[in-house]
Amino acid sequence: MTDKRFHYSYDKEELMSRRGFHGRFLRVDLTTGSIWLDDFEEDFYRLHVGGRAVVAYYLLKETPPGIDPFSPENLLIFAPGILTGTSLQGSGRHGIGAKSPLTGAIASSEAGGWWGTELKRAGIDGLVVSGRAQEPVYLSIMDGEVAIHGAKHLWGQKTAQVERAIRKELGDNKIRVAQIGLAGENLVRFAAIINDFNRAAGRAGLGAVMGSKNLKAVAVRGTQRFGVADNKKVLGVSRWLGQNYKELSRWRIDMGTPATVLISNKAGALPTRNFQEPIFEHAEDVSGETMHASYIIDRDTCAVCPIRCKQVVEIDDGKYTVDPVYGGPEFETLATFGPHCGNGDLAAICKANELCAAYGLDTISTGGVIGFVMECFAKELLSEEATGGFSIHFGDGESIVQAVEMIAHMQGFGKKMAMGAAHLAQEIGPDAEALLMTVKKLEMPYHEPRFKFAIGLGYTVAPVGADHMMNVHDTNYLENGAGLKRLEALDIKMGPQPLDSLAEEKVRAFTYEVNWQHFQDTAVTCMFFPYQYYHLAEALCGATGWEIDAHDVITIGERANTLTRLYNIREGIDAKQDRLPKRFFQGFTEGPLRGVAPTPRQLETAKRTYYELMGWDPETGIPTAERLQKLGLDWAVGVLSKG
């Protein structure tokens, strides 16, 4: 095909006049090949800021209700935030969203690395892709020029090969690439979008949406910095972080998230064999400590980040070889392919992680599906006859690696697993549905809601389904917890909150803190940084020149949270789907959490309290017109009646 090109104004003087945003989103219709810009005034950014709120804005404004997620009408929205690309430490992230092919709800995910920063430095606030190309293509956005290139020669290749090939074709080794792998091409419903070789916008099938558009990759290069209103304020926050991160983020520096394996196991809260058990007998073998002693060769980081929390694994002997370009497993990946699947083979976990990065798969959902299938075999709900000769059992590391290959290639029973656990359970039958560890059809992360009751509430009400990031961790509300300290900025002082509590006071803290998480996914910044509300308020003031305080930060997050809720309600994802699997209401029979579990009534009461605090109808969870108007979302008041 002949490359199609589009030019927009781009020069150093122009970019340095910016105040954290450029006032334009790039639009590409792959059906027609049309490329244009959406121009926005400052008021739009004051309301939506970026990230998740912009994703919900476009989906509500431009997609009709009830569309098939694989329809050309679905939008794929790449949305950095105002703070992305600034000098603020922890700002090296961007958001991506669409309607999810896995859940039918909103898909909203964030990734680290350098891709978002590069897009902002190319003079663009975001990218919205519609339509479907007749054949595989990739986009390039480079210093004011946008082009659509043929990508047949890249189709079917692993992600590292594609990134290197695009850099060579475009003649710049500093180009950043966001792309799909084989899983996205094959429309695996939990395919991820991978950037910088090993960073993933992983959850809810965004890679499959990208594959449905025949879009292989988006390559970005911006060689100019852009301006902010008062960089001294932004640098002041960064300076505070530089002075304090070694103390306040020590665990992330020492080992990062893999340290959570042994911590959770000691607490009796390490999800084992599809959440049936709380303690894994081989936890030491798959721990972060063992991985660091055996396979870690380096630590990686993202733009503007001193912490270096990312793992880099290499294995070049034994049964498996693992290429370090694909990084290494974090806690969720160690947990999903390890204890969740009853697997104590660390090398197999590292290999499964490598394959997920190379093929573009969400590790949480991939392991979640595999663990579910393992329990179905254990309960004799599946047999080799039903699966075409494939069998997989708890503890079988080799079969886990085989299953990842089968899912990505859509081979044999891999086609069924590629639908996700909830879709597969419907085919197997009601007995299998009782084994599902999903919320809104999204597979569970590996933080046990019988240990942290509020995180269970968070799984229940998160717009994408079971998610541990747009959520809270109850340990932040114990004595001297970071969450309690943050709340003081809102003049809220409360005592320590027990892990097994869903009392009204704790739900109130939960509501503010969940909206804080949504703010960070709107701005867009990394949640691993020990910032207080006022730190990011100050950074946003510095970037834009606006007057922002801690209360405004929470309101921005609430606005994003409410818009995602509004979209889900329009798509038929309502209060009935805000529920936990029944297994979580059953206490364990062993370990420190023996007999501990929330009750259905506790969760329902907490959920109702949360709805009321959010200004949503306490019965239906629908945002009220009054709250939408209070949030400045007058345009959204009639959305549901139009739907």
XYZ file of C-alpha atoms in Angstrom:
643
model
C 0.000 0.000 0.000
C 1.016 3.643 -0.461
C 1.776 5.419 2.787
C -0.758 8.124 3.695
C 0.628 11.218 5.401
C -0.666 14.155 7.415
C 1.214 17.154 8.788
C 0.533 19.380 11.795
C 2.365 22.405 13.178
C 5.363 21.441 15.262
C 8.228 23.669 16.305
C 10.226 24.370 19.425
C 8.808 27.836 20.064
C 5.247 26.555 19.723
C 5.783 23.605 22.061
C 7.498 25.690 24.724
C 4.425 27.945 24.853
C 2.297 25.056 26.134
C 1.011 24.688 29.666
C 1.054 20.925 30.075
C -1.347 20.323 27.192
C -1.342 21.024 23.467
C -5.065 21.464 22.850
C -5.256 18.739 20.216
C -5.938 15.041 19.895
C -4.901 13.188 16.769
C -7.688 11.295 14.990
C -7.216 8.425 12.535
C -10.024 6.595 10.720
C -8.457 3.402 9.390
C -11.463 2.580 7.192
C -11.076 5.710 5.076
C -7.464 6.565 5.843
C -8.544 10.015 7.035
C -6.327 11.822 9.548
C -7.282 15.018 11.371
C -7.030 16.872 14.674
C -9.634 17.455 17.376
C -8.984 20.866 18.889
C -9.969 21.530 22.503
C -10.055 24.689 24.587
C -8.650 24.963 28.096
C -12.045 24.294 29.697
C -11.991 20.748 28.315
C -8.690 20.029 30.067
C -9.856 21.611 33.316
C -12.721 19.125 33.382
C -11.159 15.965 31.973
C -7.385 16.465 32.433
C -6.489 13.312 30.434
C -6.208 9.557 30.825
C -9.318 7.674 31.980
C -11.655 10.678 31.904
C -10.816 11.378 28.255
C -11.329 7.700 27.391
C -14.831 7.790 28.914
C -15.569 11.145 27.257
C -14.864 9.849 23.762
C -16.696 6.560 24.296
C -19.793 8.328 25.605
C -19.738 11.051 22.970
C -18.894 9.108 19.836
C -19.863 5.445 20.160
C -23.478 4.250 19.993
C -24.772 2.071 22.847
C -24.419 -1.684 22.543
C -21.779 -1.894 19.826
C -19.718 -5.040 19.342
C -16.264 -4.286 20.784
C -14.750 -5.677 17.558
C -16.867 -3.335 15.451
C -15.067 -0.598 13.508
C -17.276 1.789 15.502
C -15.384 1.022 18.692
C -12.735 3.613 19.469
C -9.214 2.840 20.629
C -8.067 5.812 22.673
C -4.469 6.488 23.697
C -4.636 9.110 26.437
C -1.624 10.447 28.339
C -2.381 13.103 30.942
C -1.359 16.673 31.594
C 1.528 15.554 33.807
C 2.774 12.948 31.316
C 6.031 14.085 29.783
C 6.768 16.791 32.349
C 9.805 16.756 34.629
C 7.705 15.310 37.474
C 9.148 12.035 38.689
C 6.640 9.247 38.120
C 4.989 10.909 35.114
C 6.204 8.318 32.584
C 2.806 6.705 32.040
C -0.108 6.846 29.628
C -3.640 5.498 29.543
C -5.443 3.482 26.854
C -9.138 2.627 26.616
C -11.959 1.178 24.541
C -15.041 -0.963 25.004
C -13.791 -4.316 26.283
C -14.269 -7.491 24.222
C -13.761 -9.518 27.419
C -16.314 -7.815 29.659
C -18.509 -5.538 27.543
C -17.686 -2.776 30.046
C -15.150 -0.002 29.698
C -11.550 -1.142 29.269
C -9.149 1.345 30.821
C -5.520 0.484 31.444
C -2.228 2.263 31.980
C 1.347 1.475 30.999
C 4.735 2.824 31.977
C 7.866 3.259 29.905
C 8.498 6.142 27.503
C 5.737 5.938 24.889
C 3.398 8.488 26.499
C 6.196 10.973 27.093
C 7.271 10.645 23.461
C 3.722 11.358 22.235
C 3.450 14.513 24.345
C 6.837 15.667 23.042
C 5.535 15.117 19.526
C 2.986 17.858 20.210
C -0.059 15.604 20.675
C -2.218 15.075 23.789
C -3.659 11.774 22.648
C -4.659 9.531 19.768
C -8.129 8.245 18.876
C -8.337 5.431 16.319
C -11.584 4.377 14.640
C -12.501 2.112 11.736
C -10.700 -0.941 10.408
C -7.924 -1.093 7.822
C -8.392 -3.504 4.922
C -4.971 -4.996 5.617
C -2.427 -4.730 8.471
C -0.992 -1.247 9.016
C 1.013 0.683 11.537
C 1.018 4.388 12.355
C 3.990 6.654 12.805
C 3.836 10.036 14.555
C 7.140 11.816 14.139
C 7.947 15.480 14.683
C 4.743 16.832 13.116
C 4.193 14.139 10.487
C 1.680 11.288 10.757
C 1.774 8.360 8.343
C -0.085 5.096 7.801
C 2.281 2.325 6.667
C 1.654 -1.203 5.459
C 2.401 -3.842 8.112
C 1.824 -7.191 6.399
C 5.506 -7.983 6.853
C 5.222 -7.419 10.610
C 2.085 -9.497 11.162
C 2.780 -12.638 13.182
C 6.134 -11.474 14.552
C 6.991 -11.215 18.231
C 6.960 -7.787 19.834
C 10.729 -7.336 20.164
C 11.223 -8.171 16.485
C 8.550 -5.669 15.479
C 9.923 -2.804 17.547
C 13.406 -3.318 16.113
C 12.058 -3.592 12.558
C 10.031 -0.365 12.822
C 12.971 1.545 14.248
C 15.106 0.342 11.356
C 12.461 1.171 8.732
C 11.938 4.689 10.065
C 15.634 5.270 10.671
C 15.570 6.246 14.326
C 16.596 3.975 17.183
C 14.879 6.229 19.741
C 11.379 5.653 18.370
C 8.927 4.264 20.931
C 6.455 1.624 19.783
C 3.100 0.555 21.231
C 1.934 -2.625 19.541
C 0.040 -5.873 19.597
C 1.530 -9.328 19.364
C 0.105 -12.554 18.002
C -2.612 -12.601 20.693
C -4.001 -9.265 19.555
C -3.870 -10.305 15.918
C -5.847 -13.443 16.810
C -8.373 -11.445 18.878
C -7.669 -13.179 22.177
C -10.134 -11.397 24.438
C -7.500 -10.546 27.047
C -4.735 -9.509 24.637
C -2.579 -6.606 25.810
C -0.938 -3.626 24.118
C 2.836 -3.747 24.658
C 5.198 -0.788 24.511
C 8.952 -0.550 25.064
C 9.249 -4.334 24.663
C 7.817 -5.242 28.068
C 5.370 -2.616 29.374
C 1.734 -3.626 29.070
C -1.642 -1.924 29.017
C -2.806 -5.346 30.004
C -6.321 -5.601 31.271
C -9.644 -6.286 29.538
C -8.505 -6.953 25.975
C -7.283 -3.655 24.538
C -4.845 -5.566 22.320
C -7.753 -7.460 20.763
C -9.516 -4.169 19.957
C -6.323 -2.962 18.289
C -6.081 -6.240 16.358
C -9.687 -5.952 15.209
C -8.689 -2.699 13.522
C -5.766 -4.380 11.721
C -3.512 -1.932 13.531
C -0.201 -3.574 14.364
C 1.615 -0.703 16.035
C 1.873 3.005 16.758
C 5.421 4.367 16.535
C 6.122 7.757 18.106
C 9.055 10.158 18.138
C 9.078 13.693 19.517
C 12.374 15.516 19.733
C 11.229 18.671 21.544
C 10.282 19.354 25.130
C 7.041 21.205 25.784
C 6.361 24.057 28.136
C 4.633 24.255 31.494
C 3.329 27.326 33.308
C 5.715 27.223 36.270
C 8.378 24.551 36.116
C 9.736 25.619 39.527
C 6.605 24.192 41.148
C 6.892 20.933 39.219
C 10.586 20.663 40.062
C 9.828 21.437 43.690
C 7.656 18.336 43.949
C 10.297 16.297 42.148
C 12.929 17.643 44.529
C 10.845 16.509 47.527
C 10.543 13.068 45.963
C 14.274 12.924 45.339
C 14.953 13.713 48.972
C 12.482 11.171 50.369
C 11.915 8.278 47.978
C 14.743 6.111 49.334
C 13.089 6.091 52.733
C 9.418 6.120 51.700
C 9.747 3.683 48.788
C 12.364 1.363 50.243
C 10.524 -1.887 49.445
C 10.136 -0.892 45.799
C 13.834 -0.100 45.546
C 14.998 -3.237 47.327
C 12.959 -5.762 45.373
C 9.780 -4.244 43.989
C 6.476 -6.079 43.874
C 7.936 -9.642 43.926
C 8.585 -9.162 47.654
C 4.821 -9.522 48.121
C 4.903 -13.295 47.526
C 6.383 -14.231 50.906
C 4.633 -11.371 52.713
C 1.244 -12.619 51.496
C 2.090 -16.235 52.213
C 3.098 -15.409 55.793
C -0.209 -13.565 56.259
C -2.098 -16.619 54.983
C -3.333 -14.551 52.043
C -1.492 -15.885 48.980
C -4.188 -17.045 46.514
C -3.441 -20.693 45.820
C -5.076 -23.168 43.420
C -7.707 -20.764 42.101
C -8.260 -19.057 45.481
C -9.115 -22.326 47.226
C -6.224 -22.131 49.704
C -4.414 -19.282 51.504
C -0.893 -20.679 51.804
C 1.367 -22.101 49.083
C 3.768 -24.793 50.184
C 6.294 -23.807 47.487
C 6.100 -20.027 48.037
C 9.814 -19.803 48.797
C 10.624 -21.411 45.437
C 8.686 -18.777 43.473
C 9.414 -15.777 45.699
C 11.041 -12.532 44.741
C 13.975 -13.427 46.944
C 14.609 -16.651 45.029
C 14.126 -14.952 41.664
C 16.643 -12.241 42.570
C 19.149 -14.848 43.688
C 18.647 -16.985 40.570
C 17.587 -15.111 37.448
C 17.592 -11.324 37.919
C 20.370 -9.657 35.926
C 19.214 -6.022 36.083
C 16.474 -3.608 37.132
C 14.665 -1.387 34.633
C 12.781 1.879 34.969
C 10.452 4.303 33.173
C 10.790 7.917 32.054
C 11.582 10.328 34.893
C 11.826 7.587 37.538
C 14.705 6.901 39.952
C 13.159 3.848 41.618
C 13.944 1.157 39.020
C 11.286 -1.288 40.210
C 11.066 -3.385 37.018
C 12.605 -6.845 36.965
C 14.934 -8.049 34.187
C 15.286 -11.838 33.985
C 17.596 -13.976 31.866
C 17.693 -17.773 31.687
C 20.080 -19.401 29.235
C 20.373 -22.941 30.501
C 18.141 -25.814 31.540
C 14.655 -26.493 30.203
C 13.814 -22.878 29.291
C 15.595 -19.895 27.808
C 14.266 -16.433 28.654
C 15.281 -13.290 26.747
C 15.911 -10.319 29.109
C 14.467 -7.866 26.579
C 11.038 -8.985 27.808
C 11.742 -7.936 31.401
C 10.671 -10.249 34.182
C 7.694 -11.226 36.346
C 6.183 -8.830 38.858
C 4.101 -10.024 41.827
C 0.869 -10.511 39.886
C 2.665 -12.679 37.326
C 4.542 -14.697 39.923
C 1.225 -15.251 41.718
C -0.899 -16.090 38.696
C 1.470 -18.650 37.098
C 2.779 -19.785 40.495
C 0.543 -20.274 43.577
C -2.724 -19.657 41.707
C -1.828 -22.578 39.433
C -0.187 -24.575 42.239
C 3.108 -24.293 40.356
C 6.462 -24.125 42.129
C 8.623 -24.021 38.985
C 10.051 -20.490 38.866
C 11.705 -21.001 35.473
C 8.330 -21.950 33.971
C 6.812 -18.775 35.441
C 9.587 -16.655 33.900
C 9.047 -18.372 30.540
C 5.287 -17.813 30.672
C 5.936 -14.148 31.450
C 8.309 -13.833 28.485
C 5.732 -15.398 26.149
C 3.023 -13.032 27.378
C 5.233 -10.033 26.556
C 6.283 -11.505 23.192
C 2.713 -12.429 22.169
C 0.949 -9.525 23.894
C -1.108 -11.200 26.640
C -2.351 -9.954 30.003
C -0.544 -12.178 32.504
C -3.262 -11.828 35.165
C -6.089 -13.039 32.936
C -3.927 -15.642 31.189
C -2.991 -17.277 34.482
C -6.503 -16.734 35.777
C -8.006 -18.715 32.919
C -5.402 -21.470 33.242
C -6.006 -21.816 37.005
C -9.756 -21.963 36.400
C -9.293 -24.738 33.817
C -7.050 -26.601 36.266
C -9.796 -26.586 38.890
C -12.330 -27.705 36.290
C -10.094 -30.711 35.596
C -9.650 -31.338 39.320
C -13.442 -31.293 39.820
C -13.939 -33.498 36.723
C -15.891 -30.805 34.894
C -13.432 -31.065 32.013
C -11.810 -34.103 30.459
C -9.300 -34.751 27.693
C -12.188 -35.897 25.542
C -13.870 -32.514 25.918
C -10.650 -30.564 25.277
C -9.376 -32.492 22.272
C -6.663 -34.309 24.204
C -5.351 -31.365 26.221
C -5.127 -31.737 29.981
C -3.667 -29.492 32.635
C -3.426 -29.926 36.382
C -2.352 -27.882 39.386
C 1.423 -27.887 39.723
C 2.218 -28.640 36.085
C 4.607 -25.872 34.973
C 5.239 -27.349 31.524
C 1.519 -27.369 30.750
C 1.237 -23.731 31.826
C 3.834 -22.751 29.225
C 2.064 -24.943 26.665
C -1.284 -23.318 27.491
C 0.135 -19.818 26.944
C 1.318 -20.895 23.496
C -2.063 -22.462 22.700
C -3.977 -19.342 23.770
C -1.817 -16.935 21.769
C -1.917 -19.143 18.656
C -5.610 -20.053 19.123
C -4.689 -23.709 18.823
C -6.992 -26.510 19.953
C -8.535 -25.857 23.355
C -6.581 -22.599 23.389
C -9.427 -21.121 21.311
C -11.796 -21.751 24.204
C -9.397 -20.413 26.842
C -8.833 -17.306 24.705
C -12.455 -16.284 25.327
C -11.732 -15.714 29.026
C -12.831 -17.710 32.052
C -16.385 -16.307 32.232
C -17.171 -17.099 28.594
C -15.599 -20.540 28.919
C -17.586 -21.310 32.087
C -20.837 -20.626 30.245
C -19.905 -23.354 27.774
C -18.883 -25.855 30.448
C -21.977 -25.314 32.594
C -23.327 -24.053 35.955
C -20.956 -26.155 38.054
C -18.022 -24.458 36.335
C -19.518 -21.007 36.851
C -19.335 -21.650 40.612
C -15.530 -21.862 40.247
C -15.192 -18.501 38.481
C -12.893 -15.976 40.104
C -14.043 -12.950 38.109
C -15.858 -9.652 38.615
C -17.690 -8.265 35.587
C -16.053 -11.169 33.678
C -12.531 -9.868 34.426
C -10.195 -12.334 36.117
C -9.150 -11.533 39.701
C -5.767 -10.072 40.650
C -3.983 -11.800 43.513
C -4.734 -9.668 46.558
C -7.009 -11.681 48.820
C -10.307 -9.950 49.775
C -10.634 -12.181 52.834
C -7.465 -10.500 54.090
C -8.262 -6.957 52.950
C -12.008 -6.361 53.051
C -11.910 -2.939 51.361
C -9.970 -4.262 48.396
C -12.879 -6.683 47.915
C -15.253 -3.712 47.824
C -12.881 -2.147 45.307
C -13.008 -5.210 43.069
C -16.789 -5.029 43.252
C -17.201 -1.405 42.151
C -14.179 -0.883 39.856
C -15.463 0.088 36.401
C -13.373 -2.482 34.538
C -14.153 -5.328 36.932
C -11.676 -6.987 39.304
C -8.750 -4.564 39.417
C -6.180 -3.887 42.144
C -4.968 -0.532 40.851
C -8.152 1.578 40.723
C -8.575 0.304 44.258
C -7.209 0.668 47.796
C -5.065 -1.576 49.962
C -6.351 -1.849 53.520
C -2.821 -1.896 54.940
C -2.670 1.850 54.159
C -5.257 2.460 56.901
C -3.533 0.666 59.746
C -1.681 2.700 62.373
C 0.556 5.338 60.691
C -0.697 4.164 57.301
C -0.015 6.300 54.214
C -3.726 6.555 53.438
C -4.559 8.030 56.845
C -1.818 10.639 56.367
C -3.120 11.566 52.907
C -6.642 12.107 54.219
C -5.411 14.734 56.673
C -5.043 17.108 53.707
C -8.846 17.027 53.467
C -9.147 17.709 57.217
C -10.212 14.110 57.726
C -8.661 12.545 60.782
C -9.532 8.986 61.671
C -7.970 6.244 63.686
C -6.559 2.993 62.332
C -9.042 0.860 60.404
C -8.984 -2.940 60.888
C -8.225 -5.038 57.803
C -11.464 -6.982 58.281
C -13.699 -3.918 58.584
C -16.172 -2.376 56.163
C -17.474 0.156 58.668
C -18.899 3.423 57.369
C -15.826 5.423 58.385
C -13.570 3.071 56.459
C -15.848 3.174 53.395
C -15.652 6.966 53.522
C -11.847 6.749 53.463
C -12.109 4.166 50.684
C -14.211 6.550 48.568
C -11.754 9.426 48.788
C -8.794 7.153 48.170
C -10.369 5.384 45.181
C -10.980 8.783 43.619
C -7.328 9.624 44.343
C -6.377 6.516 42.350
C -8.636 7.606 39.488
C -6.991 11.038 39.596
C -3.573 9.460 39.153
C -4.866 7.534 36.136
C -6.213 10.792 34.729
C -3.200 13.043 35.324
C -1.397 10.332 34.469
C 1.171 9.353 37.157
C 2.623 6.254 38.778
C 0.881 4.993 41.917
C 4.120 3.598 43.313
C 5.310 7.062 44.298
C 4.703 8.219 47.890
C 3.004 11.456 46.869
C 0.369 13.097 49.040
C -2.705 14.753 47.505
C -1.100 18.183 47.798
C 2.051 17.094 45.960
C 0.193 16.289 42.755
C -2.056 19.323 43.228
C 1.106 21.452 43.284
C 2.514 19.661 40.230
C -0.715 20.210 38.300
C -0.665 23.894 39.302
C 2.877 24.128 38.015
C 2.064 22.464 34.720
C -1.085 24.458 33.944
C -1.058 27.656 35.971
C -4.408 26.721 37.477
C -5.219 27.022 41.167
C -5.603 23.418 42.326
C -5.754 22.090 45.877
C -6.129 18.651 47.467
C -9.932 18.810 47.294
C -9.767 19.554 43.565
C -7.530 16.528 43.036
C -10.204 14.269 44.560
C -12.928 15.944 42.474
C -10.977 15.322 39.273
C -10.698 11.660 40.197
C -14.375 11.489 41.117
C -15.278 12.966 37.742
C -13.305 10.269 35.911
C -14.780 7.566 38.134
C -18.319 8.833 37.524
C -17.872 9.043 33.745
C -16.727 5.427 33.596
C -19.743 4.453 35.708
C -22.032 6.320 33.349
C -20.578 4.480 30.357
C -20.998 1.083 32.001
C -24.614 1.807 32.962
C -25.303 2.787 29.355
C -23.843 -0.536 28.222
C -25.964 -2.559 30.665
C -23.250 -3.090 33.294
C -25.175 -2.099 36.409
C -25.324 -2.678 40.174
C -26.179 -6.351 39.640
C -22.656 -6.876 38.293
C -21.067 -5.184 41.315
C -20.534 -8.413 43.212
C -17.794 -10.758 44.376
C -17.548 -14.497 43.661
C -19.277 -16.511 46.404
C -15.986 -18.187 47.346
C -14.836 -14.981 49.027
C -17.646 -15.185 51.577
C -16.320 -18.534 52.806
C -13.545 -18.424 55.398
C -10.448 -20.582 55.084
C -10.149 -23.690 57.241
C -6.466 -23.088 57.996
C -3.859 -20.384 58.442
C -3.943 -16.929 60.074
C -7.201 -16.055 58.257
C -9.024 -19.164 59.387
C -12.760 -18.419 59.462
C -12.297 -14.783 58.340
C -14.453 -13.543 55.453
C -16.771 -10.648 54.698
C -20.476 -11.421 54.700
C -22.732 -10.659 51.728
C -24.663 -8.219 53.916
C -21.466 -6.387 54.935
C -20.474 -5.950 51.327
C -23.933 -4.836 50.209
C -24.109 -2.265 53.023
C -20.637 -0.961 52.164
C -21.519 -0.817 48.485
C -24.662 1.198 49.207
C -22.673 3.591 51.395
C -20.142 4.024 48.595
C -22.890 4.755 46.053
C -24.347 7.415 48.352
C -20.962 9.050 48.954
C -20.362 9.130 45.192
C -23.733 10.778 44.575
C -25.112 7.723 42.814
C -28.545 6.240 43.385
C -28.118 3.900 46.385
C -30.217 1.158 44.778
C -29.112 1.266 41.145
C -25.678 2.876 41.355
C -26.655 5.313 38.593
C -25.035 8.766 38.890
C -27.680 11.363 39.660
C -28.229 14.411 37.471
C -27.476 16.588 40.494
C -24.049 15.006 41.000
C -23.205 15.206 37.292
C -24.035 18.911 37.312
C -22.038 19.450 40.498
C -19.050 17.845 38.761
C -19.470 20.163 35.769
C -20.665 17.327 33.541
C -23.849 18.947 32.277
C -23.189 17.454 28.845
C -23.499 13.964 30.338
C -26.866 14.436 32.070
C -28.889 13.156 29.129
C -26.579 10.297 28.147
C -28.702 7.497 29.583
C -31.993 8.789 28.205
C -30.426 9.032 24.744
C -29.103 5.469 25.072
